[in-house]
Amino acid sequence: MLLVSLVGDAKIVVPDSMLNIRKSYLYFITSPDTAQAIIETIRKRKLAPEWEIEYAEGNLYFNQRRYLTAVSIYKKIDVRPEISDSTNVQLLLLKRMMDCYDELLDSDHLVRTLMRLRTLAERNHNKAFEAMTYFTSGKWHHINGQKDLGYTYCHDAIEMMKSSDYPSKHVELRGFYGEMVKMYARDGRYDDAMHMSRLQEAETLHPAPIIIKKANERGLRQTYAIRASMLAKAGRMSEADQAYESWKKTTGGNVIDDKEIFDYLRLSKKDEEALDIVTSYRYFLYRRGDTLSVRMLAVLNMEALLRVEIGDYEQVYKLGYQIGAIADSLHVRRSSEQMQTTYHLLKEKNESQQRAQWITILTIILVAVLIISLVILYYVRYIRQRNVELIKVLNGLDAYRRAVINGDSPTSPEVVAALEEMRKLKLPNDLSSEELEEPDDEDRRLYVEMDKQVTRDRLFLKPGLGRDDLMRLIGVDKNRFGKMMSKYSDASNTSVYINMKRVEYGAKLLLEQPEYTIATIASECGMSNTVTFNRTFKEVYNMTPSEYRDKMNALLQQKG
């Protein structure tokens, strides 16, 4: 029995009978403060190894969806030498870290952690943890548009988990089936989604020890919430109502899980309940400082959608302002991350190609005639040179765009170096000495300032943007503007410059919006003429938009 002191700040006093790490897990859902008190008391009295205490604390934060805090604790444990001899601890730790990065949408750390976990699981013939990595891979393939491959990975992972002897496999299977309900629902495959929901329910009702039973009660509530919302979106309201009634009879949920019922409440016109659910979750995020994230963006969108339906347009306007601010911030951050991801993918692809080509060269030298060997050597040098130049261009672009995003001075050394690097790579061999003379500092500053505004504010998306607009932007006349463009821009004229900006934006949309057609991408970039978009894109990237999308998706698939 736990005693609570009411003197001064309320503190939970933990009796000796409760000072056990495993017992703290019993309170993760029902009383997180009690679980924290048990952990802190064990730490104060040094009743368990520090890594074990840290792991329990990380799991407590993970259970509360405080993923940044949890993963920072897991990373500390990951480098502790005392866990190096325990395969089971390493497997559990890497699995938790993988789940954190998955929830945080941190693809770079997710891939690295996932591969570490898969390698360790395969080496120790652990099917359960291997299945966890394959399911996560399948989920990401599905999100990135490779839906058939994603479903294949997920179903394979389910079969691997079912055949394992993992003690908590029914808990994991419950999570697998819940994710697949959402995947099938997003694709409009509601019969498949309902089948997965029944399997999720069966796993939740599976007999379990008390420490897992608490999680199962919470899981059952989540199962019915997901089912009710899925069926409501499918238009099967009578079935959705039954799931809702089952949901109301369950216990053990919290604001995190209960948001899954939102779509049912909205579609069934239970506006007051829906508003209570969504505002409770929003305040939950605020209290934890989670104000600039995909989760906050999603909950604000949910609330705005609901308030539109109930006619509260004044509040919709305020929410729209918040949504726009968060979306812009996330877009800038993701653009920078996308550039880094593209750079690393191309670099790794380059290194992989080089290794494969050298092996091919050595083999052919032994069996081929001299002339064939010379052709192959020439080809290798050509590819290597192109890749090196491409990486230099990406480095230059990355430095320039980071300067724009961070608001650096347009004449800062980083910006100037980036522009000069890109300019040198594009110089033809027959430039006159006049064209190679040292540029005027003021003209260069004005050009960089203009380019910065065009890039940062996405002025190129304006369909009627032209030379006069850019001249007014920096206050120069036609002659001076023409000289600036010829010196500092890779484009032959203003129209080409603007279209180059548009196709650079289009290249990002091709990866971020796999469902968009080429015509839609062109329109989103401010180019209503798809032919012009395709032609300009090929001039800039030496391939068509479709080829670019296919090649980059192939690289991303290999990365995952």
XYZ file of C-alpha atoms in Angstrom:
560
model
C 0.000 0.000 0.000
C 1.354 3.421 -0.971
C 1.361 6.269 1.541
C 1.034 9.889 0.404
C 2.468 12.682 2.559
C 0.262 15.811 2.643
C 2.885 18.013 4.324
C 4.472 20.575 1.996
C 4.793 19.293 -1.552
C 2.924 16.023 -1.914
C 5.401 13.171 -2.235
C 4.656 9.524 -2.704
C 6.305 7.466 0.026
C 7.131 3.986 -1.221
C 7.180 1.092 1.295
C 10.043 -1.405 1.117
C 7.752 -4.094 -0.268
C 7.320 -2.035 -3.454
C 11.005 -1.310 -4.118
C 11.364 -3.523 -7.161
C 11.928 -2.394 -10.749
C 9.356 -4.829 -12.125
C 6.702 -3.535 -9.729
C 7.189 -0.024 -11.075
C 5.955 -1.306 -14.450
C 2.591 -2.157 -12.869
C 1.940 1.559 -12.393
C 3.140 2.856 -15.783
C -0.450 3.194 -17.031
C -2.568 3.558 -13.893
C -0.254 5.890 -11.910
C 2.887 7.212 -13.655
C 3.752 9.367 -10.601
C 3.817 6.253 -8.424
C 6.060 4.474 -10.934
C 8.424 7.469 -10.941
C 8.504 7.482 -7.130
C 9.443 3.782 -7.061
C 12.233 4.349 -9.601
C 13.624 7.394 -7.765
C 13.578 5.604 -4.408
C 15.418 2.619 -5.872
C 17.990 5.003 -7.359
C 18.423 6.895 -4.087
C 18.991 3.682 -2.116
C 21.091 2.113 -4.917
C 18.972 -1.040 -4.920
C 19.584 -1.837 -8.615
C 22.259 -1.245 -11.275
C 22.080 2.293 -12.679
C 21.526 1.106 -16.271
C 18.516 -0.948 -15.134
C 17.052 2.073 -13.320
C 17.647 4.259 -16.388
C 15.983 1.682 -18.632
C 12.863 1.634 -16.442
C 12.797 5.422 -16.448
C 13.138 5.501 -20.239
C 10.262 3.043 -20.549
C 8.113 5.236 -18.293
C 8.685 8.252 -20.553
C 8.156 6.079 -23.645
C 4.817 4.912 -22.266
C 3.810 8.566 -21.814
C 4.771 9.254 -25.480
C 7.620 11.530 -24.394
C 9.869 10.077 -27.057
C 12.645 12.693 -27.101
C 13.247 12.263 -23.378
C 13.016 8.483 -23.617
C 15.475 8.155 -26.513
C 18.012 10.421 -24.779
C 17.976 8.007 -21.815
C 18.230 4.944 -24.076
C 21.241 6.454 -25.861
C 23.031 6.854 -22.517
C 22.434 3.170 -21.740
C 23.536 2.142 -25.234
C 27.155 3.169 -24.555
C 27.383 1.586 -21.107
C 30.003 -1.201 -21.101
C 28.053 -3.289 -18.566
C 25.348 -4.165 -21.125
C 27.780 -5.304 -23.828
C 27.614 -8.943 -22.682
C 23.821 -9.093 -22.504
C 22.255 -9.743 -25.911
C 18.714 -9.584 -24.534
C 19.263 -6.150 -23.010
C 20.768 -4.872 -26.268
C 17.838 -6.235 -28.273
C 15.259 -4.609 -25.976
C 17.162 -1.326 -25.925
C 17.567 -1.100 -29.712
C 13.901 -1.984 -30.179
C 12.859 0.879 -27.898
C 15.194 3.285 -29.697
C 13.819 2.174 -33.075
C 10.255 2.805 -31.891
C 11.197 6.279 -30.619
C 12.786 7.298 -33.922
C 9.775 5.857 -35.751
C 7.384 8.023 -33.729
C 9.641 11.080 -34.107
C 9.846 10.556 -37.919
C 13.648 10.668 -37.617
C 14.392 8.572 -40.705
C 18.204 8.771 -40.544
C 18.496 7.487 -36.962
C 15.636 5.050 -37.575
C 17.428 3.342 -40.474
C 20.699 3.034 -38.572
C 19.039 1.687 -35.421
C 16.791 -0.669 -37.388
C 19.782 -2.199 -39.211
C 21.710 -2.607 -35.948
C 18.739 -4.392 -34.408
C 18.180 -6.603 -37.454
C 21.856 -7.600 -37.612
C 21.913 -8.466 -33.890
C 18.640 -10.400 -34.140
C 19.766 -12.386 -37.187
C 23.111 -13.184 -35.578
C 21.333 -14.563 -32.500
C 18.493 -16.263 -34.467
C 15.861 -14.162 -32.690
C 12.798 -14.186 -34.944
C 10.735 -11.863 -32.761
C 13.083 -8.882 -32.901
C 13.841 -9.559 -36.543
C 10.072 -9.418 -37.177
C 9.874 -6.034 -35.428
C 12.418 -4.556 -37.840
C 10.628 -5.955 -40.888
C 7.282 -4.578 -39.740
C 8.761 -1.113 -39.229
C 10.349 -1.304 -42.701
C 7.010 -2.333 -44.184
C 5.199 0.554 -42.529
C 7.694 3.077 -43.932
C 7.575 1.569 -47.416
C 3.788 1.938 -47.323
C 4.021 5.576 -46.182
C 6.471 6.322 -49.000
C 4.085 4.963 -51.641
C 5.529 1.451 -52.082
C 2.350 -0.088 -50.770
C 2.569 -3.642 -52.105
C 6.116 -4.001 -50.788
C 5.022 -2.507 -47.474
C 2.170 -4.993 -47.054
C 4.497 -7.883 -47.963
C 7.021 -6.887 -45.293
C 4.279 -6.443 -42.684
C 2.609 -9.810 -43.348
C 5.996 -11.562 -43.315
C 6.754 -9.884 -39.989
C 3.448 -11.099 -38.531
C 4.178 -14.702 -39.514
C 7.704 -14.477 -38.059
C 6.340 -13.104 -34.774
C 3.625 -15.778 -34.559
C 6.240 -18.537 -34.958
C 8.542 -17.054 -32.281
C 8.672 -17.917 -28.594
C 8.816 -14.258 -27.522
C 6.986 -13.897 -24.150
C 5.217 -10.668 -25.207
C 4.498 -11.685 -28.785
C 0.749 -11.190 -28.357
C 1.333 -7.596 -27.289
C 3.529 -7.039 -30.360
C 1.004 -8.714 -32.656
C -1.708 -6.490 -31.240
C 0.365 -3.470 -32.235
C 1.092 -4.941 -35.696
C -2.595 -5.543 -36.399
C -3.556 -2.063 -35.141
C -1.107 -0.424 -37.556
C -2.409 -2.540 -40.426
C -5.985 -1.469 -39.676
C -4.860 2.121 -40.293
C -2.833 1.199 -43.394
C -5.730 -0.633 -45.052
C -8.175 2.121 -44.056
C -5.971 4.787 -45.662
C -6.117 2.757 -48.892
C -9.909 2.356 -48.679
C -9.620 -1.408 -48.122
C -12.127 -1.480 -45.285
C -12.899 -5.220 -45.366
C -9.181 -5.974 -44.931
C -9.027 -3.338 -42.211
C -11.950 -4.955 -40.366
C -10.273 -8.368 -40.588
C -7.131 -6.895 -39.011
C -9.233 -5.220 -36.315
C -10.733 -8.558 -35.297
C -7.254 -10.086 -35.120
C -6.138 -7.111 -33.004
C -9.067 -7.697 -30.653
C -8.247 -11.408 -30.362
C -4.641 -10.654 -29.433
C -5.784 -8.073 -26.871
C -8.087 -10.629 -25.216
C -5.345 -13.265 -25.088
C -4.684 -14.451 -21.490
C -1.728 -12.571 -20.012
C 0.066 -12.026 -16.673
C -0.994 -9.012 -14.601
C 1.837 -6.757 -15.836
C 0.655 -7.269 -19.445
C -3.041 -7.420 -18.571
C -3.012 -3.723 -17.666
C -1.643 -2.937 -21.115
C -4.237 -5.235 -22.677
C -7.084 -3.277 -21.046
C -5.676 -0.127 -22.552
C -5.146 -1.909 -25.875
C -8.766 -3.091 -25.991
C -9.992 0.479 -25.606
C -7.672 1.573 -28.405
C -8.830 -1.326 -30.604
C -12.474 -0.276 -30.403
C -11.582 3.388 -30.942
C -9.626 2.632 -34.123
C -12.387 0.308 -35.330
C -15.171 2.827 -34.711
C -13.337 5.589 -36.612
C -12.411 3.261 -39.477
C -15.988 2.026 -39.902
C -17.369 5.570 -39.713
C -15.061 6.663 -42.531
C -16.225 3.616 -44.502
C -19.846 4.749 -44.057
C -20.751 1.657 -42.019
C -22.292 3.648 -39.183
C -24.312 0.877 -37.516
C -21.139 -1.204 -37.066
C -19.258 1.925 -35.996
C -21.911 2.609 -33.341
C -21.447 -0.918 -31.958
C -17.688 -0.395 -31.735
C -18.291 2.935 -29.996
C -20.527 1.283 -27.400
C -17.822 -1.321 -26.778
C -15.282 1.486 -26.423
C -17.374 3.222 -23.762
C -17.405 0.042 -21.672
C -13.599 -0.221 -21.581
C -11.212 1.357 -19.082
C -7.515 2.109 -18.851
C -7.254 4.655 -21.661
C -5.823 8.164 -21.627
C -5.871 11.275 -23.805
C -3.205 9.787 -26.070
C -5.210 6.671 -26.917
C -8.649 8.293 -26.857
C -7.826 10.610 -29.776
C -8.296 7.517 -32.001
C -12.093 7.831 -31.477
C -12.138 11.383 -32.877
C -13.130 10.551 -36.477
C -16.090 8.493 -35.293
C -17.304 11.278 -32.985
C -16.953 13.890 -35.726
C -18.676 11.842 -38.417
C -21.499 10.831 -36.080
C -22.039 14.499 -35.115
C -21.060 13.998 -31.475
C -19.364 17.388 -31.637
C -19.149 18.088 -27.923
C -17.435 14.788 -27.165
C -15.121 15.184 -30.164
C -14.099 18.677 -29.059
C -13.404 17.439 -25.539
C -11.172 14.650 -26.897
C -9.157 16.867 -29.219
C -8.698 19.791 -26.812
C -7.625 17.432 -24.022
C -4.952 15.991 -26.294
C -3.831 19.471 -27.394
C -3.414 20.599 -23.768
C -1.557 17.364 -23.040
C 0.973 18.255 -25.757
C 1.258 21.838 -24.510
C 2.042 20.698 -20.978
C 4.895 18.600 -22.289
C 6.307 21.368 -24.454
C 5.478 19.437 -27.631
C 4.321 22.545 -29.494
C 6.284 22.268 -32.750
C 5.792 18.769 -34.098
C 3.803 16.651 -36.510
C 1.607 15.580 -33.557
C 0.681 19.178 -32.720
C 0.054 19.926 -36.392
C -2.256 16.907 -36.630
C -4.278 17.778 -33.525
C -4.717 21.404 -34.630
C -5.957 20.175 -38.014
C -8.412 17.868 -36.235
C -9.741 20.723 -34.128
C -9.978 23.090 -37.115
C -11.904 20.489 -39.124
C -14.356 20.025 -36.262
C -14.844 23.765 -35.701
C -15.559 24.293 -39.404
C -18.367 21.762 -39.166
C -19.868 23.396 -36.079
C -19.511 26.894 -37.589
C -16.998 28.387 -35.139
C -15.151 30.318 -37.869
C -13.436 32.790 -35.548
C -11.642 29.920 -33.817
C -10.937 28.305 -37.185
C -9.095 31.467 -38.226
C -6.914 31.382 -35.098
C -6.179 27.680 -35.556
C -5.355 28.274 -39.212
C -2.711 30.828 -38.222
C -1.126 28.326 -35.790
C -1.269 25.528 -38.368
C 0.434 27.710 -40.963
C 3.224 28.727 -38.594
C 3.958 25.131 -37.552
C 3.701 23.815 -41.124
C 6.139 26.456 -42.418
C 8.627 25.655 -39.662
C 8.378 21.917 -40.272
C 8.722 22.486 -44.023
C 11.952 24.455 -43.618
C 13.370 21.825 -41.289
C 12.366 18.944 -43.546
C 13.755 20.696 -46.637
C 17.145 20.869 -44.958
C 16.858 17.248 -43.827
C 15.827 16.191 -47.340
C 18.924 17.878 -48.787
C 21.143 16.062 -46.297
C 19.410 12.753 -46.978
C 19.803 13.172 -50.734
C 23.478 14.022 -50.326
C 24.193 10.979 -48.164
C 22.237 8.654 -50.453
C 24.144 9.836 -53.512
C 27.433 9.592 -51.657
C 26.727 6.033 -50.532
C 25.537 5.105 -54.014
C 28.733 6.553 -55.450
C 30.920 4.535 -53.071
C 28.910 1.377 -53.803
C 29.244 1.917 -57.560
C 32.982 2.470 -57.266
C 33.520 -0.775 -55.362
C 31.413 -2.760 -57.839
C 33.104 -1.177 -60.841
C 36.637 -1.838 -59.556
C 35.788 -5.494 -59.037
C 34.426 -5.611 -62.590
C 37.536 -3.918 -63.964
C 39.915 -6.358 -62.245
C 37.926 -9.318 -63.564
C 37.777 -8.039 -67.149
C 41.506 -7.204 -67.194
C 42.243 -10.903 -66.711
C 40.058 -12.108 -69.614
C 39.592 -9.167 -71.997
C 41.746 -7.572 -74.643
C 43.540 -4.301 -74.010
C 41.126 -2.100 -75.937
C 38.093 -3.297 -73.902
C 40.002 -2.653 -70.669
C 40.823 0.891 -71.778
C 37.158 1.622 -72.567
C 36.092 0.401 -69.131
C 38.753 2.452 -67.359
C 37.603 5.537 -69.250
C 34.002 4.838 -68.262
C 34.958 4.470 -64.576
C 36.833 7.787 -64.575
C 33.906 9.497 -66.296
C 31.357 8.240 -63.763
C 33.613 9.092 -60.827
C 34.174 12.621 -62.116
C 30.447 13.176 -62.588
C 29.671 11.940 -59.086
C 32.392 14.084 -57.514
C 31.048 17.144 -59.321
C 27.499 16.304 -58.303
C 28.507 16.043 -54.643
C 30.287 19.403 -54.891
C 27.155 20.959 -56.342
C 25.047 19.448 -53.541
C 27.526 20.759 -50.962
C 27.284 24.216 -52.479
C 23.491 24.130 -52.637
C 23.277 22.847 -49.080
C 25.531 25.631 -47.758
C 23.602 28.278 -49.676
C 20.158 27.029 -48.622
C 21.205 26.688 -45.004
C 22.413 30.306 -45.114
C 19.055 31.397 -46.534
C 17.099 29.429 -43.927
C 19.277 30.657 -41.031
C 19.092 34.266 -42.220
C 22.871 34.709 -42.624
C 24.287 37.824 -44.232
C 24.126 37.635 -48.060
C 27.857 38.442 -48.162
C 28.896 35.970 -45.493
C 31.880 33.769 -46.403
C 29.702 30.640 -46.450
C 27.250 32.101 -48.983
C 29.981 33.593 -51.175
C 31.942 30.333 -51.143
C 28.848 28.357 -52.110
C 28.030 30.636 -55.024
C 31.609 30.675 -56.261
C 31.845 26.874 -56.028
C 28.692 26.405 -58.132
C 29.767 29.123 -60.574
C 33.156 27.493 -61.125
C 31.553 24.142 -61.832
C 29.409 25.671 -64.577
C 32.055 27.843 -66.306
C 32.616 26.894 -69.978
C 36.151 26.603 -71.315
C 35.965 29.567 -73.700
C 35.038 32.402 -71.295
C 36.765 35.681 -72.000
C 39.040 37.339 -69.473
C 36.385 40.041 -69.030
C 33.851 37.454 -67.863
C 36.370 36.027 -65.408
C 37.198 39.340 -63.786
C 36.522 39.865 -60.090
C 32.783 40.635 -59.592
C 31.569 43.878 -58.047
C 30.814 43.345 -54.333
C 27.665 45.487 -54.335
C 26.208 43.716 -57.378
C 26.946 40.355 -55.846
C 25.289 41.422 -52.576
C 22.182 42.560 -54.421
C 21.995 39.347 -56.433
C 22.354 37.182 -53.331
C 19.729 39.245 -51.502
C 17.322 38.822 -54.427
C 18.017 35.093 -54.694
C 17.582 34.755 -50.952
C 14.126 36.377 -51.037
C 13.043 34.383 -54.075
C 14.086 31.123 -52.377
C 12.949 31.879 -48.831
C 9.579 33.410 -49.712
C 8.999 31.094 -52.705
C 8.307 34.024 -54.978
C 8.900 31.718 -57.940
C 5.509 30.095 -57.244
C 3.806 33.278 -58.472
C 2.700 32.458 -62.065
C 3.283 35.978 -63.443
C 6.700 36.577 -61.855
C 9.053 38.243 -64.336
C 12.143 40.367 -64.793
C 10.437 43.640 -63.777
C 9.344 42.101 -60.469
C 12.898 41.010 -59.657
C 14.307 44.422 -60.663
C 11.864 46.180 -58.330
C 12.771 43.727 -55.573
C 16.351 45.038 -55.387
C 15.894 48.468 -57.021
C 18.158 48.269 -60.103
C 17.653 49.194 -63.745
C 17.419 46.827 -66.715
C 21.073 47.101 -67.810
C 22.516 46.536 -64.363
C 20.115 43.659 -63.707
C 21.110 41.950 -66.967
C 24.821 42.152 -66.060
C 24.123 40.748 -62.585
C 22.174 37.798 -63.984
C 24.875 36.972 -66.540
C 27.641 37.094 -63.898
C 26.043 35.339 -60.937
C 23.297 33.140 -62.336
C 23.606 29.857 -64.224
C 20.491 30.820 -66.191
C 20.666 32.447 -69.633
C 17.786 34.817 -68.831
C 15.247 35.694 -66.148
C 12.626 33.208 -67.348
C 15.127 30.358 -67.221
C 16.239 31.457 -63.733
C 12.667 31.443 -62.413
C 11.892 28.100 -64.055
C 15.062 26.600 -62.538
C 13.815 27.653 -59.100
C 10.474 26.069 -59.867
C 11.897 22.718 -60.938
C 14.173 22.622 -57.864
C 11.009 22.969 -55.781
C 9.356 20.375 -58.021
C 12.180 17.901 -57.371
C 11.424 18.088 -53.655
C 7.678 17.644 -54.233
C 8.347 14.573 -56.389
C 9.765 12.840 -53.313
C 7.519 14.335 -50.625
C 4.232 13.870 -52.530
C 4.382 10.467 -54.297
C 0.644 10.603 -55.037
C 0.970 13.812 -57.110
C 1.047 13.482 -60.905
C 3.684 15.316 -62.940
C 1.007 17.765 -64.114
C 0.029 18.462 -60.483
C 3.679 18.989 -59.511
C 4.118 21.418 -62.406
C 1.033 23.353 -61.327
C 2.171 23.434 -57.673
C 5.485 24.909 -58.858
C 3.724 27.747 -60.690
C 4.120 26.241 -64.173
C 0.804 25.457 -65.841
C 2.605 24.114 -68.921
C 3.744 20.541 -68.223
C 5.888 20.457 -71.379
C 7.921 23.453 -70.177
C 8.276 21.869 -66.732
C 9.528 18.571 -68.203
C 11.967 20.304 -70.549
C 13.404 22.609 -67.866
C 13.621 19.751 -65.358
C 15.635 17.644 -67.804
C 17.970 20.570 -68.529
C 18.663 21.014 -64.800
C 18.796 17.360 -63.662
C 19.698 15.609 -66.935
C 16.662 13.351 -66.561
C 12.871 13.595 -66.725
C 10.779 14.147 -63.572
C 9.522 10.557 -63.737
C 13.053 9.184 -64.040
C 14.183 11.373 -61.114
C 11.339 10.141 -58.905
C 12.029 6.482 -59.785
C 15.787 6.759 -59.211
C 15.501 8.611 -55.907
C 12.805 6.222 -54.632
C 15.070 3.301 -55.588
C 17.903 4.881 -53.587
C 15.593 5.463 -50.618
C 14.391 1.861 -50.826
C 17.970 0.572 -50.763
C 18.674 2.840 -47.809
C 15.687 1.343 -45.889
